[in-house]
Structure formats: C-alpha cells, structure tokens
Short mmCIF file of C-alpha atoms in Angstrom, two decimals:
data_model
loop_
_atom_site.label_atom_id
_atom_site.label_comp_id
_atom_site.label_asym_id
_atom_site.label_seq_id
_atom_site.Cartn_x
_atom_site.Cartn_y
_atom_site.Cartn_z
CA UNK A 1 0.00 0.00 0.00
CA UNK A 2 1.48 3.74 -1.02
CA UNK A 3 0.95 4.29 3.17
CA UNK A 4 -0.26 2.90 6.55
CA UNK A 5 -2.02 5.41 7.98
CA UNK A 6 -3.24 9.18 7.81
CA UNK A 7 -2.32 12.25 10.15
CA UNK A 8 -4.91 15.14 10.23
CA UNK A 9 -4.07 18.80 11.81
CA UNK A 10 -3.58 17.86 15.23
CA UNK A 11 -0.93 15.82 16.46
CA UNK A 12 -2.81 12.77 17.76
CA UNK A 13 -5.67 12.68 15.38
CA UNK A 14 -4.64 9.91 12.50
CA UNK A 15 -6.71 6.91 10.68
CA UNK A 16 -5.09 4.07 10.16
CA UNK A 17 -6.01 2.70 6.55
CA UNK A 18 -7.64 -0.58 5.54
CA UNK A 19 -6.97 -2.98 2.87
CA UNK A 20 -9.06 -2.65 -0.36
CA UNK A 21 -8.80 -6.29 -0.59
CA UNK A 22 -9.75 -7.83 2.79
CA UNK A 23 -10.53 -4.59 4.66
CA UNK A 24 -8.48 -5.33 7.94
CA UNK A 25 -5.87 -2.45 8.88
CA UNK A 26 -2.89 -2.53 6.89
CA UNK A 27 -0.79 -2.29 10.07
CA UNK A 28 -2.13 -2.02 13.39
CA UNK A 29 1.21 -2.13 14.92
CA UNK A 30 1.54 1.96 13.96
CA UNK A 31 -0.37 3.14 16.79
CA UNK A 32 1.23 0.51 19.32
CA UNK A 33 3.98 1.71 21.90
CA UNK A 34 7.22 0.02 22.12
CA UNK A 35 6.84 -2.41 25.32
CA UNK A 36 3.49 -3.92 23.00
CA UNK A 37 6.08 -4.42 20.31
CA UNK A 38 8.51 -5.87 22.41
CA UNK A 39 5.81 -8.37 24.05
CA UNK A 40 5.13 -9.64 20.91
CA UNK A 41 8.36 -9.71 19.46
CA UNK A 42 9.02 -12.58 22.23
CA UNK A 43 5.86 -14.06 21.47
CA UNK A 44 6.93 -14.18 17.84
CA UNK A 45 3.85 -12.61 16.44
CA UNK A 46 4.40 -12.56 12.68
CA UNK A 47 2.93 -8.84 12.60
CA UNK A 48 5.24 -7.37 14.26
CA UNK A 49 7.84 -8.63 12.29
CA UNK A 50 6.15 -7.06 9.32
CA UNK A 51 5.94 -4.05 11.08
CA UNK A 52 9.57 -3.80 12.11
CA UNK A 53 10.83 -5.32 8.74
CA UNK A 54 9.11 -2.89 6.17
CA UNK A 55 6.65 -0.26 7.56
CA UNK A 56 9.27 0.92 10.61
CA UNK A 57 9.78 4.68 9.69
CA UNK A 58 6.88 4.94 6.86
CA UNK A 59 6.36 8.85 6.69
CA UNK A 60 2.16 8.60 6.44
CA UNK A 61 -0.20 10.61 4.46
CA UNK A 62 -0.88 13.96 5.31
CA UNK A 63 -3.78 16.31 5.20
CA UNK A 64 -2.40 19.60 4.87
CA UNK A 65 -5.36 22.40 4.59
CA UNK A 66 -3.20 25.18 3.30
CA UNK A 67 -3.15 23.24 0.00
CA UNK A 68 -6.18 22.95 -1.76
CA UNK A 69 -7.14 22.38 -5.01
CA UNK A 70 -9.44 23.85 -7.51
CA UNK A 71 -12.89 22.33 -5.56
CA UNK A 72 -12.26 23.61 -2.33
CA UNK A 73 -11.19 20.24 -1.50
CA UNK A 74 -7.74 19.09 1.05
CA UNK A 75 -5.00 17.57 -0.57
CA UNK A 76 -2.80 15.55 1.04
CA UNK A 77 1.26 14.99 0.62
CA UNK A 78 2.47 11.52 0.67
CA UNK A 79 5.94 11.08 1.18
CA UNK A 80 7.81 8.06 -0.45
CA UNK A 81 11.27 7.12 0.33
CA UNK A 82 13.70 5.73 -2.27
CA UNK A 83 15.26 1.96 -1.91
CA UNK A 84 18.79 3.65 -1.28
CA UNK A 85 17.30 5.79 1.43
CA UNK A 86 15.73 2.27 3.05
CA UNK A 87 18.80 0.13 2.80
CA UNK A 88 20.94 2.61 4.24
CA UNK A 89 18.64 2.98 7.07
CA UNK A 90 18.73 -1.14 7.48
CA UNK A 91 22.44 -1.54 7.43
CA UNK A 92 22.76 1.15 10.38
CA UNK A 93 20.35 -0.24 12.39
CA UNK A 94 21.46 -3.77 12.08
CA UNK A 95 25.12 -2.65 13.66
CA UNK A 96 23.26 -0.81 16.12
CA UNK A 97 21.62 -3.97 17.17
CA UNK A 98 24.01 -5.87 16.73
CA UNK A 99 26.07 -4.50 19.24
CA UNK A 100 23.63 -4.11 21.54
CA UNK A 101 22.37 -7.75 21.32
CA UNK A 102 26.13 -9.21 21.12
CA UNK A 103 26.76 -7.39 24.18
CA UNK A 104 24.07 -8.87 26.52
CA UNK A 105 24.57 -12.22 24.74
CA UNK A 106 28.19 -11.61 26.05
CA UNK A 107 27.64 -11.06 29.19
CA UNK A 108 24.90 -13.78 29.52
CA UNK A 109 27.83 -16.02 28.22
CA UNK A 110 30.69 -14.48 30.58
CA UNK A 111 28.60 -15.08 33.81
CA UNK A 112 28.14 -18.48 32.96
CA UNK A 113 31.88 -19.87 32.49
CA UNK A 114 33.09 -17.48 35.39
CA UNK A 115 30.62 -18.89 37.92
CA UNK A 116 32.26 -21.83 38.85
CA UNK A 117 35.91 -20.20 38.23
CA UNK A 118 35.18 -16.78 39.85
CA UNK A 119 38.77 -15.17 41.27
CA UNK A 120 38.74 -14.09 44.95
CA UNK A 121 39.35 -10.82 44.34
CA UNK A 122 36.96 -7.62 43.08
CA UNK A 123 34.81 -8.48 39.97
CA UNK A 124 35.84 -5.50 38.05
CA UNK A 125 39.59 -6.42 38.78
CA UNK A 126 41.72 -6.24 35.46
CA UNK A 127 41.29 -10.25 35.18
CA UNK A 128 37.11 -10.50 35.00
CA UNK A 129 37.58 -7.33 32.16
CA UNK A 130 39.77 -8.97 29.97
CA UNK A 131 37.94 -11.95 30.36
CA UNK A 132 34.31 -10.12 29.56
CA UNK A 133 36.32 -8.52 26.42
CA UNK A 134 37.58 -11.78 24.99
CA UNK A 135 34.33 -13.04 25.91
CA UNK A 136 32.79 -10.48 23.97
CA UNK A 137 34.98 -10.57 20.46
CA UNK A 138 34.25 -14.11 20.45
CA UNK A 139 30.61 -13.95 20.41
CA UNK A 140 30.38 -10.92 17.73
CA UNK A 141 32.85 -13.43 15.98
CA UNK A 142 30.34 -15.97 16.21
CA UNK A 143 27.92 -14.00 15.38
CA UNK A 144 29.09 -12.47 12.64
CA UNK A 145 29.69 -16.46 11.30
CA UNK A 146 26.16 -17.31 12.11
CA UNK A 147 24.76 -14.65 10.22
CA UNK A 148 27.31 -14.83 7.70
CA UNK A 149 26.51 -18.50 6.45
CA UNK A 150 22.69 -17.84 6.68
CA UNK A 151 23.50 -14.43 4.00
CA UNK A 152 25.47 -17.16 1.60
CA UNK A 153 22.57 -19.89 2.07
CA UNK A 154 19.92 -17.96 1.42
CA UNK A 155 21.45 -16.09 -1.43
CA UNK A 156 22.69 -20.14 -2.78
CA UNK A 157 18.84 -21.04 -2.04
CA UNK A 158 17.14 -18.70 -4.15
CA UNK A 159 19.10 -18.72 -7.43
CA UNK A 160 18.33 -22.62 -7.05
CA UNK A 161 14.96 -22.16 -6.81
CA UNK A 162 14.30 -19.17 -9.47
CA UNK A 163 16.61 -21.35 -11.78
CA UNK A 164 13.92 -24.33 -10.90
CA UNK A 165 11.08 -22.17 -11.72
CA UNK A 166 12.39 -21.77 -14.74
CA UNK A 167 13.05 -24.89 -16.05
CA UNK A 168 9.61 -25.51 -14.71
CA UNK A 169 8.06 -22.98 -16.31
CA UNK A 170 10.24 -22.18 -19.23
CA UNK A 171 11.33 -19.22 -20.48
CA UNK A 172 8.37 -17.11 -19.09
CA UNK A 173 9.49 -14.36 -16.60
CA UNK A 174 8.53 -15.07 -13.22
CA UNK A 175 8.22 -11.60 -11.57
CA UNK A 176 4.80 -11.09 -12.25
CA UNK A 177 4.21 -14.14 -10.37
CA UNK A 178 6.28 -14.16 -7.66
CA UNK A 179 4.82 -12.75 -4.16
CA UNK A 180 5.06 -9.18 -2.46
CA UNK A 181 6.89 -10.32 0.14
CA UNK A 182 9.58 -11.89 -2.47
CA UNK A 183 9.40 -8.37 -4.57
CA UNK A 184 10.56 -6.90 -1.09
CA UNK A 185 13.01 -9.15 0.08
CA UNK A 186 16.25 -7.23 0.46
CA UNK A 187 19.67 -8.94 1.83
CA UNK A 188 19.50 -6.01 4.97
CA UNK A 189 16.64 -8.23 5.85
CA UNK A 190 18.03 -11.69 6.75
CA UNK A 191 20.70 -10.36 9.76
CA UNK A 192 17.70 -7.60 11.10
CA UNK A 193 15.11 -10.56 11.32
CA UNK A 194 17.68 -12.86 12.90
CA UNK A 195 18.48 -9.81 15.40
CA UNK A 196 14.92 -9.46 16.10
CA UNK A 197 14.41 -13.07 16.79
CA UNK A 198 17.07 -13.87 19.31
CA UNK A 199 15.13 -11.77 21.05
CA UNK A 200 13.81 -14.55 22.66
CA UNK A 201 16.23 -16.40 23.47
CA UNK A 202 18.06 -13.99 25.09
CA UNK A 203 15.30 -12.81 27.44
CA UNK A 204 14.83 -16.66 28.73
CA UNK A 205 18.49 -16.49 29.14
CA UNK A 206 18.96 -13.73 30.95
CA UNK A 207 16.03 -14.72 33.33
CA UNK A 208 18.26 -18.36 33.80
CA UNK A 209 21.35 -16.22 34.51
CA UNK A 210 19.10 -14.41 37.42
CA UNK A 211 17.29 -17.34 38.78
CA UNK A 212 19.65 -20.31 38.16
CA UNK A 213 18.27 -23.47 39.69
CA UNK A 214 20.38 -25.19 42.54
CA UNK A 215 20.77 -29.06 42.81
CA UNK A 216 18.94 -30.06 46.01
CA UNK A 217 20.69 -31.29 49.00
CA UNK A 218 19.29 -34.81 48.47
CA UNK A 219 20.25 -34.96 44.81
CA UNK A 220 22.12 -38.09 45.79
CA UNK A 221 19.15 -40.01 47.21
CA UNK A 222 16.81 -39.16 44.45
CA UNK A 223 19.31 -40.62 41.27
CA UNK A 224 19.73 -43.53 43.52
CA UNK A 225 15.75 -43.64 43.62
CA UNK A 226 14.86 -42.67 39.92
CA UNK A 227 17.51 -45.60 38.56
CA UNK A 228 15.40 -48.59 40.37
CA UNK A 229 13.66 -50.07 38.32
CA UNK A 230 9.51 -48.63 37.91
CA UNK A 231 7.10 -51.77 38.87
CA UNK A 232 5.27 -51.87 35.36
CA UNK A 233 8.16 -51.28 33.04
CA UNK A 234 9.41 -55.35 33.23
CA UNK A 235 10.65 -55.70 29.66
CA UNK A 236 13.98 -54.62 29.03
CA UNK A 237 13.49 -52.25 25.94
CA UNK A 238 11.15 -50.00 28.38
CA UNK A 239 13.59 -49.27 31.16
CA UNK A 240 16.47 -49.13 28.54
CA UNK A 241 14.03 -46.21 27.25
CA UNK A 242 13.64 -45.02 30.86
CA UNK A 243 17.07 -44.74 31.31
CA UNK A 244 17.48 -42.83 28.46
CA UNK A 245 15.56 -40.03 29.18
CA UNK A 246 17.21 -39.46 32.61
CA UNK A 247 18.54 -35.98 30.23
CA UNK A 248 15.25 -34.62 31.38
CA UNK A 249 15.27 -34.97 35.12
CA UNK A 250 15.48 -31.56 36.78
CA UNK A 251 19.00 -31.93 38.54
CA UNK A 252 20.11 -32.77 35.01
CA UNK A 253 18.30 -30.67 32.26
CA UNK A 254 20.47 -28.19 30.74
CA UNK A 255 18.44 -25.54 30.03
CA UNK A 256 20.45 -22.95 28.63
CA UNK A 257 21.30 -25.16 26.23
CA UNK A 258 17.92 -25.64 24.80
CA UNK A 259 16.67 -22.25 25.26
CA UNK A 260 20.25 -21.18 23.21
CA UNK A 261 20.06 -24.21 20.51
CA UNK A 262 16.45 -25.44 20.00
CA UNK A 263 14.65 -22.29 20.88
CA UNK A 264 17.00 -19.64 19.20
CA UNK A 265 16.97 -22.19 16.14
CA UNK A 266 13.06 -21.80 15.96
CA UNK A 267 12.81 -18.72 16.43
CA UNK A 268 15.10 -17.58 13.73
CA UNK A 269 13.92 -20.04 11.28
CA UNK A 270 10.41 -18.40 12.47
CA UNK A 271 12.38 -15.20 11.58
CA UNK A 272 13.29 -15.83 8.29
CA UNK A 273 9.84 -17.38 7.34
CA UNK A 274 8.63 -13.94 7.45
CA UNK A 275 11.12 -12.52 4.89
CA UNK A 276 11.76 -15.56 2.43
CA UNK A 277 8.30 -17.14 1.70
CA UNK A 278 9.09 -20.60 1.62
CA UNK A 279 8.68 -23.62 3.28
CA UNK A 280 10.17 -24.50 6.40
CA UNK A 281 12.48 -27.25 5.31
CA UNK A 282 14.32 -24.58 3.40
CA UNK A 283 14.61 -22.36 6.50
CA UNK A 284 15.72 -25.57 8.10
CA UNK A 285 18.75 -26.28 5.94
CA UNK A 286 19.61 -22.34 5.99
CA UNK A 287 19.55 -22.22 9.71
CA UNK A 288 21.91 -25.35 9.50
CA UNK A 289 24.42 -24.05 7.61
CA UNK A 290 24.16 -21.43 9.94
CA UNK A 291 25.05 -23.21 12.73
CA UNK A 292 28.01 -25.52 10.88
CA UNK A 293 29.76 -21.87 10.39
CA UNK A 294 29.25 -20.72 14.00
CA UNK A 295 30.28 -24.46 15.12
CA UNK A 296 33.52 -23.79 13.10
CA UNK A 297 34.15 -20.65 14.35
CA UNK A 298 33.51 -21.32 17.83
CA UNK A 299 35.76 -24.37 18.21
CA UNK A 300 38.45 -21.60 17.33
CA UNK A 301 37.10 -19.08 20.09
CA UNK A 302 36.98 -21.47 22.82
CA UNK A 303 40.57 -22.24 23.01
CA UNK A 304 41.36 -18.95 22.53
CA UNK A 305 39.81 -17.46 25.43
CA UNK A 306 41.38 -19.62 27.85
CA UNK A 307 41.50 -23.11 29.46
CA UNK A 308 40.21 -26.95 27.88
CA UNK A 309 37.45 -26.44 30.71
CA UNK A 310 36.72 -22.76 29.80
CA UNK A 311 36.51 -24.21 25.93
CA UNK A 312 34.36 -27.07 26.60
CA UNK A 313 31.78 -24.85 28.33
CA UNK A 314 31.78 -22.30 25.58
CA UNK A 315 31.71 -24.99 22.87
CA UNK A 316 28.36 -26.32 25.36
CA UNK A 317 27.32 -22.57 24.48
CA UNK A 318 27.09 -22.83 20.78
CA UNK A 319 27.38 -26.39 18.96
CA UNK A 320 23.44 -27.18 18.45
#
C-alpha cells in the first residue's frame, strides 16, 4: 500500500487505513507503543515482524489544509522514500543492534563460564575485564559467522529455486508471479530478522542467569531412587528407554542449552519465514548451515579465550 495510515491537523488525530482487498488495517502495529512491540516480538507474532521489517519509519499521508485544489477540496502529501534511502537505514540499524544484542549475549555467556571459576578478588579487577572482552569478540565473531553463512545460504537457495522455476516454467518471466513479500526481500533483511528473533532467546536467558536453579541437597538419594527399576516397566526395551531419558530430570536438564540451541533455532527459522516465503524445510537447511559456520568458528574461540574447561563450556554454548 502507497501508506499505513493518515495524520490530520492535530498531532494525535490519525486513521489508520484498511486494505481494499480484505478490509483489515494494513498495520495495526503503527499506533502501538514500544513495550506492546517488544511483548510480541518474544511471542513471535508474525505482525510485528512485518511491522519492524518494512513499515518501521513509513512517513504517512498527510492532510495539509493550506493546500487545496481547484474544488475547495484538502489535498494531502504523501511522502515516499527511495530503496537507497531504506537500505541505508537497514544496514545502520542492524550494527546498532548488533552490538547491543552481542553485548548482553556476552555477558549472559561471561557469567556463565566465570561462575564456577570466579577469582577471589573484586569483579571489576583487570582479570574478570579482559575476560568479559575476549568473551565479547568471540561472540560478535560468532555472530558475525552465524549470520554470515545464513546471507550465503539464502542467497545459494534462491538462485536454485528461481533457476527451478524456470526450467519448470520455461522461459516465461517469473516476476509477475512471484509474491510481495519476495518483490521486497532485500539482503538487509536476513541479519535484522535474525536480530529481532534472538530476542527470545536472550530474554529466557537472561532470566536463567538471574534465577539459576540449585541441585537439592538430596540430589544423591533421588538418582539412587529414579535408577530402580519402575514396577510396570518389566521388559527390558522399556527401562532401557527409561534410562534414556534421565537428560530430562530436573538436577540434570540443561536448560540454557535448549533455550540457546532449539529455541533460538526456531525462532530464527520463524524469523526468516517472514522474509523468504518458503517452506520451512528450506529455513531448516539455511539455519543449519548457519550453525556448521558458527560451530567452526567457535571451536576456534573457545581455546582462545582460555582453558580446555573454559573451551568445553563455551563450545556447550554454541554447537546445536
């Protein structure tokens, strides 16, 4: 649509416009303040992705009444901004989040491998710094990986598919056909949507790195109870299944792990759903590839910030 909503003479009074198709608002996230957008950015609402992808920053229509025209009627000025304008815009705010993001994912990280290796002396000494600062260059290295292999897969995926759409199809030109979204897509889009997605994942692990569950006293006593055998599971096959999902007990769930690996995988294949229009085995393979660069990147980070056991947590961190 040429614009989302319409601003009158006053400052608060503005319509938001409707679809000529289906009638619903074209964006109801316009009027919404940014603790709404954050809710639902958490929730992984697909609107809000919209909202923040394409329509963040659309100047609206406006009624001025000093112009009229030859009926006595208001005309309105619409202001449209070019692609350059746009992409510029993207790129900045992706660093901007970026760095923002990489810095709390940082510090989620650095609490975790200096809590059982903490030095008895102040936590701002020069020690906890540098390690916060190599913690930090290695997770904007990994992130710049992550998002780096999901740019070259995505770019990889699509001239596989338009080139299969056109053996498909033969020679007939496909643009027509092809959807809005892909007519928008823009490469800016694929590191902002993963951005927006971790989201997520980094508000469940910040609320871990505040409220860490503690092993109870009778730990002990309870493995020794949970590996008897259960009363109805006789055959051998069903405690050999039983035993394999001791993973799940509570003393030994890892839960940053899933929250980092399986949720922060969903949630930025969710992410890229919204930008790519396909289906979600090809979001699948993208966030994969993702991961196998990260996974290569991080084996490198983890000996370089110190330690085999400071590595093998951090590589607990990131291999999926």
């Amino acid at each position: 649509m040429p614009y989302l909503y319409t601003v009158y003479q006053s400052a608060y009074n503005m319509r938001l416009e409707q679809c000529p198709d289906c009638h619903a608002f074209a964006d109801p996230y316009v009027e919404h303040d940014t603790l709404t957008l954050l809710i639902d950015l958490i929730l992984l609402k697909r609107g809000v992705y919209r909202h923040l992808l394409y329509n963040r920053g659309a100047k609206p229509r406006r009624v001025v009444e000093s112009k009229k025209s030859e009926d006595g009627k208001l005309e309105d000025e619409v202001y449209m901004a070019d692609d350059w304008e746009r992409e510029s815009s993207r790129w900045a705010l992706v660093v901007r989040l970026g760095l923002a993001l990489v810095f709390v994912d940082a510090f989620i990280r650095w609490s975790y491998l200096t809590s059982d290796h903490r030095p008895a002396i102040s936590p701002w000494s020069l020690v906890t710094i540098d390690m916060f600062a190599k913690t930090f260059i290695g997770c904007l290295a990994e992130t710049v990986a992550f998002h780096g292999g999901v740019v070259m897969s995505c770019f990889l995926l699509q001239r596989l598919l338009d080139a299969a759409k056109k053996e498909l199809r033969g020679r007939q030109s496909t643009k027509e056909q092809s959807s809005a979204i892909k007519r928008e897509f823009r490469f800016s889009l694929i590191p902002l949507s993963l951005f927006y997605s971790s989201l997520t994942k980094l508000f469940l692990l910040f609320l871990l790195t505040i409220w860490r569950p503690s092993r109870s006293p009778s730990s002990s006593d309870s493995d020794d109870y949970t590996r008897q055998p259960v009363p109805w599971a006789t055959s051998v096959p069903v405690q050999q299944l039983l035993n394999s999902l001791e993973f799940l007990e509570d003393d030994k769930l890892d839960r940053a792990w899933i929250v980092r690996n399986v949720l922060g995988g969903m949630s930025a294949g969710f992410g890229l759903r919204v930008i790519l229009d396909s289906h979600p085995v090809f979001t699948t393979f993208i966030i994969l590839i993702g991961w196998a660069t990260k996974t290569a990147v991080a084996r490198f980070v983890g000996n370089w910030i110190g330690g085999d056991r400071l590595a093998e947590i951090w590589m607990a961190y990131s291999i999926p």
